[in-house]
Structure formats: structure tokens, C-alpha cells
Amino acid sequence: MNKINIGKELNNLFPTEKTSATKFSYAQVLLSLLLASLSGVNRAARIANFTSDSLVQCLLNLQTNINKDVVGQRLKKLEQFGSVSRIHI
């Protein structure tokens, strides 16, 4: 994943506003969803447990695991961003 720069491409497509409260980028959240989906994990609580694995944290450059609230909030923001961009096109 790091060799083909998937994270960099996702950061370019979905830039994250870094604030003092921001711990995870959109790319990290989307890649965790992708890896979890490929592994058969399909619920937000299980995705949070999935990101506590040390290999996943190393692959995604995470300091801590992503909790289910962050996953839900980021997906809602992406959904709003998609609907707004469709209106303006």
C-alpha cells in the first residue's frame, strides 16, 4: 500500500483540515474501511477493534485505534461533501 501511494492519492482527493482535535486523516479512515472490508469486517465497532491491531496501525501510520464515532462522523462528512459537490456540478 505504501509503495503505490494509495494514502497520498486519497489525501489529494479528500484533504483533511488539520486542527488541534484532528487525529486521523480522511485517507486513514477510508483505508481502514477498505482493509476492514477486505478482511470481512462490516460494523463500525468491529472496524474500531480492527484498527487496534498493530499491523494495521503500522500500515496506516496510526498512533491509536480509530473509534467508531470517528468512522461515523467522517463518513457523514464525506456524504455531505459528495451531495454538495453534485449540486454545484
mmCIF file with all atom_site columns, C-alpha atoms in Angstrom:
data_model
loop_
_atom_site.group_PDB
_atom_site.id
_atom_site.type_symbol
_atom_site.label_atom_id
_atom_site.label_alt_id
_atom_site.label_comp_id
_atom_site.label_asym_id
_atom_site.label_entity_id
_atom_site.label_seq_id
_atom_site.pdbx_PDB_ins_code
_atom_site.Cartn_x
_atom_site.Cartn_y
_atom_site.Cartn_z
_atom_site.occupancy
_atom_site.B_iso_or_equiv
_atom_site.pdbx_formal_charge
_atom_site.auth_seq_id
_atom_site.auth_comp_id
_atom_site.auth_asym_id
_atom_site.auth_atom_id
_atom_site.pdbx_PDB_model_num
ATOM 1  C CA . MET A 1 1  ? 0.000   0.000  0.000   1.00 0.00 ? 1  MET A CA 1
ATOM 2  C CA . ASN A 1 2  ? 2.780   2.401  0.808   1.00 0.00 ? 2  ASN A CA 1
ATOM 3  C CA . LYS A 1 3  ? 4.669   1.617  -2.399  1.00 0.00 ? 3  LYS A CA 1
ATOM 4  C CA . ILE A 1 4  ? 1.763   2.558  -4.654  1.00 0.00 ? 4  ILE A CA 1
ATOM 5  C CA . ASN A 1 5  ? 0.911   5.678  -2.607  1.00 0.00 ? 5  ASN A CA 1
ATOM 6  C CA . ILE A 1 6  ? -2.779  4.990  -2.087  1.00 0.00 ? 6  ILE A CA 1
ATOM 7  C CA . GLY A 1 7  ? -2.766  7.158  1.029   1.00 0.00 ? 7  GLY A CA 1
ATOM 8  C CA . LYS A 1 8  ? -1.230  10.100 -0.814  1.00 0.00 ? 8  LYS A CA 1
ATOM 9  C CA . GLU A 1 9  ? -3.810  9.841  -3.598  1.00 0.00 ? 9  GLU A CA 1
ATOM 10 C CA . LEU A 1 10 ? -6.667  9.721  -1.077  1.00 0.00 ? 10 LEU A CA 1
ATOM 11 C CA . ASN A 1 11 ? -5.216  12.752 0.719   1.00 0.00 ? 11 ASN A CA 1
ATOM 12 C CA . ASN A 1 12 ? -5.234  14.633 -2.579  1.00 0.00 ? 12 ASN A CA 1
ATOM 13 C CA . LEU A 1 13 ? -8.845  13.634 -3.291  1.00 0.00 ? 13 LEU A CA 1
ATOM 14 C CA . PHE A 1 14 ? -10.136 14.170 0.259   1.00 0.00 ? 14 PHE A CA 1
ATOM 15 C CA . PRO A 1 15 ? -7.959  16.766 2.015   1.00 0.00 ? 15 PRO A CA 1
ATOM 16 C CA . THR A 1 16 ? -8.247  16.913 5.785   1.00 0.00 ? 16 THR A CA 1
ATOM 17 C CA . GLU A 1 17 ? -8.363  20.202 7.670   1.00 0.00 ? 17 GLU A CA 1
ATOM 18 C CA . LYS A 1 18 ? -5.851  19.746 10.455  1.00 0.00 ? 18 LYS A CA 1
ATOM 19 C CA . THR A 1 19 ? -6.976  21.226 13.750  1.00 0.00 ? 19 THR A CA 1
ATOM 20 C CA . SER A 1 20 ? -5.848  20.559 17.284  1.00 0.00 ? 20 SER A CA 1
ATOM 21 C CA . ALA A 1 21 ? -8.613  17.957 17.676  1.00 0.00 ? 21 ALA A CA 1
ATOM 22 C CA . THR A 1 22 ? -7.934  16.139 14.372  1.00 0.00 ? 22 THR A CA 1
ATOM 23 C CA . LYS A 1 23 ? -6.113  12.869 14.965  1.00 0.00 ? 23 LYS A CA 1
ATOM 24 C CA . PHE A 1 24 ? -6.937  10.956 11.790  1.00 0.00 ? 24 PHE A CA 1
ATOM 25 C CA . SER A 1 25 ? -7.000  11.973 8.147   1.00 0.00 ? 25 SER A CA 1
ATOM 26 C CA . TYR A 1 26 ? -9.735  11.013 5.720   1.00 0.00 ? 26 TYR A CA 1
ATOM 27 C CA . ALA A 1 27 ? -7.216  8.775  3.973   1.00 0.00 ? 27 ALA A CA 1
ATOM 28 C CA . GLN A 1 28 ? -6.541  6.834  7.175   1.00 0.00 ? 28 GLN A CA 1
ATOM 29 C CA . VAL A 1 29 ? -10.250 6.364  7.846   1.00 0.00 ? 29 VAL A CA 1
ATOM 30 C CA . LEU A 1 30 ? -11.009 5.315  4.257   1.00 0.00 ? 30 LEU A CA 1
ATOM 31 C CA . LEU A 1 31 ? -8.061  2.925  4.142   1.00 0.00 ? 31 LEU A CA 1
ATOM 32 C CA . SER A 1 32 ? -9.126  1.379  7.448   1.00 0.00 ? 32 SER A CA 1
ATOM 33 C CA . LEU A 1 33 ? -12.607 0.854  5.972   1.00 0.00 ? 33 LEU A CA 1
ATOM 34 C CA . LEU A 1 34 ? -11.080 -0.673 2.855   1.00 0.00 ? 34 LEU A CA 1
ATOM 35 C CA . LEU A 1 35 ? -8.800  -3.034 4.770   1.00 0.00 ? 35 LEU A CA 1
ATOM 36 C CA . ALA A 1 36 ? -11.588 -3.996 7.158   1.00 0.00 ? 36 ALA A CA 1
ATOM 37 C CA . SER A 1 37 ? -13.935 -4.684 4.266   1.00 0.00 ? 37 SER A CA 1
ATOM 38 C CA . LEU A 1 38 ? -11.343 -6.865 2.545   1.00 0.00 ? 38 LEU A CA 1
ATOM 39 C CA . SER A 1 39 ? -10.965 -8.762 5.824   1.00 0.00 ? 39 SER A CA 1
ATOM 40 C CA . GLY A 1 40 ? -14.704 -9.323 6.197   1.00 0.00 ? 40 GLY A CA 1
ATOM 41 C CA . VAL A 1 41 ? -15.312 -6.736 8.929   1.00 0.00 ? 41 VAL A CA 1
ATOM 42 C CA . ASN A 1 42 ? -18.518 -4.781 8.347   1.00 0.00 ? 42 ASN A CA 1
ATOM 43 C CA . ARG A 1 43 ? -19.573 -2.957 11.534  1.00 0.00 ? 43 ARG A CA 1
ATOM 44 C CA . ALA A 1 44 ? -18.204 0.289  12.934  1.00 0.00 ? 44 ALA A CA 1
ATOM 45 C CA . ALA A 1 45 ? -17.438 -1.218 16.346  1.00 0.00 ? 45 ALA A CA 1
ATOM 46 C CA . ARG A 1 46 ? -15.562 -4.077 14.719  1.00 0.00 ? 46 ARG A CA 1
ATOM 47 C CA . ILE A 1 47 ? -13.677 -1.654 12.484  1.00 0.00 ? 47 ILE A CA 1
ATOM 48 C CA . ALA A 1 48 ? -12.567 0.157  15.641  1.00 0.00 ? 48 ALA A CA 1
ATOM 49 C CA . ASN A 1 49 ? -11.284 -3.140 17.039  1.00 0.00 ? 49 ASN A CA 1
ATOM 50 C CA . PHE A 1 50 ? -9.669  -3.938 13.688  1.00 0.00 ? 50 PHE A CA 1
ATOM 51 C CA . THR A 1 51 ? -7.656  -0.707 13.782  1.00 0.00 ? 51 THR A CA 1
ATOM 52 C CA . SER A 1 52 ? -6.257  -1.595 17.199  1.00 0.00 ? 52 SER A CA 1
ATOM 53 C CA . ASP A 1 53 ? -4.191  -4.342 15.542  1.00 0.00 ? 53 ASP A CA 1
ATOM 54 C CA . SER A 1 54 ? -0.508  -3.404 15.459  1.00 0.00 ? 54 SER A CA 1
ATOM 55 C CA . LEU A 1 55 ? -0.052  -4.404 11.794  1.00 0.00 ? 55 LEU A CA 1
ATOM 56 C CA . VAL A 1 56 ? -2.981  -2.233 10.698  1.00 0.00 ? 56 VAL A CA 1
ATOM 57 C CA . GLN A 1 57 ? -1.656  0.653  12.786  1.00 0.00 ? 57 GLN A CA 1
ATOM 58 C CA . CYS A 1 58 ? 1.739   0.288  11.134  1.00 0.00 ? 58 CYS A CA 1
ATOM 59 C CA . LEU A 1 59 ? 0.245   0.135  7.617   1.00 0.00 ? 59 LEU A CA 1
ATOM 60 C CA . LEU A 1 60 ? -1.956  3.183  8.170   1.00 0.00 ? 60 LEU A CA 1
ATOM 61 C CA . ASN A 1 61 ? 0.558   5.118  10.291  1.00 0.00 ? 61 ASN A CA 1
ATOM 62 C CA . LEU A 1 62 ? -1.844  5.306  13.242  1.00 0.00 ? 62 LEU A CA 1
ATOM 63 C CA . GLN A 1 63 ? -0.783  6.195  16.775  1.00 0.00 ? 63 GLN A CA 1
ATOM 64 C CA . THR A 1 64 ? -4.008  4.833  18.323  1.00 0.00 ? 64 THR A CA 1
ATOM 65 C CA . ASN A 1 65 ? -7.005  2.941  17.052  1.00 0.00 ? 65 ASN A CA 1
ATOM 66 C CA . ILE A 1 66 ? -9.843  4.747  15.283  1.00 0.00 ? 66 ILE A CA 1
ATOM 67 C CA . ASN A 1 67 ? -13.027 4.630  17.355  1.00 0.00 ? 67 ASN A CA 1
ATOM 68 C CA . LYS A 1 68 ? -16.465 4.014  15.878  1.00 0.00 ? 68 LYS A CA 1
ATOM 69 C CA . ASP A 1 69 ? -17.594 7.614  16.426  1.00 0.00 ? 69 ASP A CA 1
ATOM 70 C CA . VAL A 1 70 ? -14.770 8.933  14.241  1.00 0.00 ? 70 VAL A CA 1
ATOM 71 C CA . VAL A 1 71 ? -15.662 6.451  11.491  1.00 0.00 ? 71 VAL A CA 1
ATOM 72 C CA . GLY A 1 72 ? -19.307 7.563  11.576  1.00 0.00 ? 72 GLY A CA 1
ATOM 73 C CA . GLN A 1 73 ? -18.504 11.279 11.654  1.00 0.00 ? 73 GLN A CA 1
ATOM 74 C CA . ARG A 1 74 ? -16.075 11.073 8.747   1.00 0.00 ? 74 ARG A CA 1
ATOM 75 C CA . LEU A 1 75 ? -18.497 9.073  6.619   1.00 0.00 ? 75 LEU A CA 1
ATOM 76 C CA . LYS A 1 76 ? -21.256 11.615 7.292   1.00 0.00 ? 76 LYS A CA 1
ATOM 77 C CA . LYS A 1 77 ? -18.937 14.471 6.318   1.00 0.00 ? 77 LYS A CA 1
ATOM 78 C CA . LEU A 1 78 ? -17.931 12.675 3.131   1.00 0.00 ? 78 LEU A CA 1
ATOM 79 C CA . GLU A 1 79 ? -21.594 12.068 2.326   1.00 0.00 ? 79 GLU A CA 1
ATOM 80 C CA . GLN A 1 80 ? -22.371 15.762 2.794   1.00 0.00 ? 80 GLN A CA 1
ATOM 81 C CA . PHE A 1 81 ? -19.353 16.740 0.712   1.00 0.00 ? 81 PHE A CA 1
ATOM 82 C CA . GLY A 1 82 ? -20.489 14.435 -2.092  1.00 0.00 ? 82 GLY A CA 1
ATOM 83 C CA . SER A 1 83 ? -24.035 15.770 -2.139  1.00 0.00 ? 83 SER A CA 1
ATOM 84 C CA . VAL A 1 84 ? -22.848 19.373 -2.112  1.00 0.00 ? 84 VAL A CA 1
ATOM 85 C CA . SER A 1 85 ? -20.379 18.791 -4.932  1.00 0.00 ? 85 SER A CA 1
ATOM 86 C CA . ARG A 1 86 ? -23.091 17.103 -7.030  1.00 0.00 ? 86 ARG A CA 1
ATOM 87 C CA . ILE A 1 87 ? -25.328 20.140 -6.675  1.00 0.00 ? 87 ILE A CA 1
ATOM 88 C CA . HIS A 1 88 ? -22.633 22.529 -7.900  1.00 0.00 ? 88 HIS A CA 1
ATOM 89 C CA . ILE A 1 89 ? -21.667 20.496 -10.969 1.00 0.00 ? 89 ILE A CA 1
#
